[in-house]
mmCIF file of C-alpha atoms in Angstrom:
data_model
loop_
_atom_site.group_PDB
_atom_site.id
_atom_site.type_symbol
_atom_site.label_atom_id
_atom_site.label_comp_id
_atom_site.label_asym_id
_atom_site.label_seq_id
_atom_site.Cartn_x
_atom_site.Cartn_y
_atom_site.Cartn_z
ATOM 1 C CA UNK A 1 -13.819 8.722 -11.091
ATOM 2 C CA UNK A 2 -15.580 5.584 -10.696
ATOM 3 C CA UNK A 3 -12.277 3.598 -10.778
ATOM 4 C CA UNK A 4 -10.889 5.694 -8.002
ATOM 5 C CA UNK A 5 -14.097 5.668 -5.766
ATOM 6 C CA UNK A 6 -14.803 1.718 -6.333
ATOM 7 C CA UNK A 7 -10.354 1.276 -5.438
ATOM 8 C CA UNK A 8 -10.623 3.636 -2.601
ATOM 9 C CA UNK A 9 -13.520 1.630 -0.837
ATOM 10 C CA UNK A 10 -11.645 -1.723 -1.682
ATOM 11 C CA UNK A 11 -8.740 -0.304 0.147
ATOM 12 C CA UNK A 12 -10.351 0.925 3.155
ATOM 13 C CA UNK A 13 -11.922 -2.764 3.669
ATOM 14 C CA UNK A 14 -8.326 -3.924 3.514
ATOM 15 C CA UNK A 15 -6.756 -1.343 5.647
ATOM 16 C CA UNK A 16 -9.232 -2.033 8.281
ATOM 17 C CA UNK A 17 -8.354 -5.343 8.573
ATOM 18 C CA UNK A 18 -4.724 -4.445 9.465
ATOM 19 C CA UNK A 19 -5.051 -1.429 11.499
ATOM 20 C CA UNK A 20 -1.823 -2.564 13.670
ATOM 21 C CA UNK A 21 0.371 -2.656 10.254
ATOM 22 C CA UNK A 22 -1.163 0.308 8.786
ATOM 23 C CA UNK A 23 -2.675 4.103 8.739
ATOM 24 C CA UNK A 24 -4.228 4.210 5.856
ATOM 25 C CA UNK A 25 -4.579 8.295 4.268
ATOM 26 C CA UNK A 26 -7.550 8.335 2.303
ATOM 27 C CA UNK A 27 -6.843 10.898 -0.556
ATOM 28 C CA UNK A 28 -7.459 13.985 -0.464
ATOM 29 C CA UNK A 29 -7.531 15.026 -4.312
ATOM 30 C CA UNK A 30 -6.319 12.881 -7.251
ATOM 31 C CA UNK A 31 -5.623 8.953 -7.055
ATOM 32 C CA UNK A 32 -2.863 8.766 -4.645
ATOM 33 C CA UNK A 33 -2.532 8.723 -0.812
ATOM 34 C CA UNK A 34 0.956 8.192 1.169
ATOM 35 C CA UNK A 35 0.073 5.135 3.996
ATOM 36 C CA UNK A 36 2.218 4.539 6.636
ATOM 37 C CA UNK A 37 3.123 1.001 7.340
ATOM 38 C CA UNK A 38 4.383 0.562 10.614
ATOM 39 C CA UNK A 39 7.559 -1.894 10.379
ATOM 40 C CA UNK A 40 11.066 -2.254 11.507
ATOM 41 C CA UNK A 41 12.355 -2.088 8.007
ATOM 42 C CA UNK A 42 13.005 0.572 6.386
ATOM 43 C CA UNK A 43 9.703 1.562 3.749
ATOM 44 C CA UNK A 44 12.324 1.599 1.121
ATOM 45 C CA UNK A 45 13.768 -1.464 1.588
ATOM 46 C CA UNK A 46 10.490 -2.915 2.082
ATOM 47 C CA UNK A 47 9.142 -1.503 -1.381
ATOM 48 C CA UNK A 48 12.237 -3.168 -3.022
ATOM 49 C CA UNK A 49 11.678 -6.754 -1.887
ATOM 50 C CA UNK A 50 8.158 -6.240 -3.019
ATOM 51 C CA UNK A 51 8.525 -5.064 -6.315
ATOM 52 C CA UNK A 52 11.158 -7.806 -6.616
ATOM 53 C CA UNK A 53 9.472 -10.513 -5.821
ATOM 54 C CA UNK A 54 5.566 -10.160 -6.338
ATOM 55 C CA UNK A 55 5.546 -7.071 -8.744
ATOM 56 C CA UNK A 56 3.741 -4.995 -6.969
ATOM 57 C CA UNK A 57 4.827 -1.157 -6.877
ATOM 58 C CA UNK A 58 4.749 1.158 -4.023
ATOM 59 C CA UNK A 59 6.812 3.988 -3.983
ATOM 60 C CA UNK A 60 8.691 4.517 -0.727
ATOM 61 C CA UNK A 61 7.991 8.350 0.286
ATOM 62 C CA UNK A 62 12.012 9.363 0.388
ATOM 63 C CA UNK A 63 11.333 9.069 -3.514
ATOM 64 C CA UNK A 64 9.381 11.990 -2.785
ATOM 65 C CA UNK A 65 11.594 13.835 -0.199
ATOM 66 C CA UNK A 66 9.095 12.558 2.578
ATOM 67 C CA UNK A 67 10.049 11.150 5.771
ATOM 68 C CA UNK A 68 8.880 8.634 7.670
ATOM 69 C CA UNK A 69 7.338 4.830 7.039
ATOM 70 C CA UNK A 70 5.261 6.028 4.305
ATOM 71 C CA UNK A 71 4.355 4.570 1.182
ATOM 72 C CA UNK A 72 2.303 5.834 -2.105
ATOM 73 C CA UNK A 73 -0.240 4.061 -3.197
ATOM 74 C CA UNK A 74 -2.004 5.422 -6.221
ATOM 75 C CA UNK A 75 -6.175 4.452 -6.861
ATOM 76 C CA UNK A 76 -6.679 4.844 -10.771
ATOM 77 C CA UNK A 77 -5.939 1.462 -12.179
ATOM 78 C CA UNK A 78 -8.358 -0.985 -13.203
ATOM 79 C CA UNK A 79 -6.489 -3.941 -11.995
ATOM 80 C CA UNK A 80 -6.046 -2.722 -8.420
ATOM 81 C CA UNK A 81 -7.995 -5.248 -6.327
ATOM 82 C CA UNK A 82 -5.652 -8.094 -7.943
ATOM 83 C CA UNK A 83 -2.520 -6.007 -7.177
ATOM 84 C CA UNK A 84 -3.790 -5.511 -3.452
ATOM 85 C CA UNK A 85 -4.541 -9.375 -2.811
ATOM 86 C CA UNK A 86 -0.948 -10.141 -4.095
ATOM 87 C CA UNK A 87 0.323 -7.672 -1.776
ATOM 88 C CA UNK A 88 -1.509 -9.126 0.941
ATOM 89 C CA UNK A 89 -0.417 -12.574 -0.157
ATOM 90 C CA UNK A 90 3.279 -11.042 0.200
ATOM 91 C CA UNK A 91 2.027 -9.890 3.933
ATOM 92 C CA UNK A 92 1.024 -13.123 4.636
ATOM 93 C CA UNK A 93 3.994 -14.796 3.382
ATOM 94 C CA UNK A 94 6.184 -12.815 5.344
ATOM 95 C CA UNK A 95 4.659 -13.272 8.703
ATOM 96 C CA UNK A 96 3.615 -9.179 8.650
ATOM 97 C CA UNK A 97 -0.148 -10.463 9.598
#
């Protein structure tokens, strides 16, 4: 729980600093959340060019039968707060902030 708590708090600090791009879901119960991300591309297409070329996985909500510009972003991995600054490195790279 510790993991999930400490990753949780390290995503809020991000989130806040991109309130335009995102709405950030705090979860509810367990280590995921769906986020929206509020961009003219579609989430899926999105989660493909990110995964592609930074390695970073989010799972586009359609996976999940889930509508809408939502992502999931799970909280129970050790290495999160390296896997969150390289998808804020992609962010920056493409112009999103």
């Amino acid at each position: 729980m510790n993991i999930i708590e400490n990753n949780i708090k390290i995503a809020e600090e991000f989130f806040d600093k991109y309130p335009d791009l995102f709405t950030f879901n705090k979860p509810m119960a367990g280590p995921v959340a769906f986020n929206k991300m509020n961009i003219d591309m579609p989430i899926g297409e999105f989660c493909d060019k990110l995964v592609a070329e930074k390695g970073v996985l989010l799972l586009p909500s359609d996976v999940f039968f889930y509508e809408g510009q939502y992502f999931r972003m799970g909280f129970g991995r050790k290495n999160f707060k390296e896997n969150l600054a390289k998808f804020e490195e992609y962010l920056i790279e493409k112009q999103y902030v």
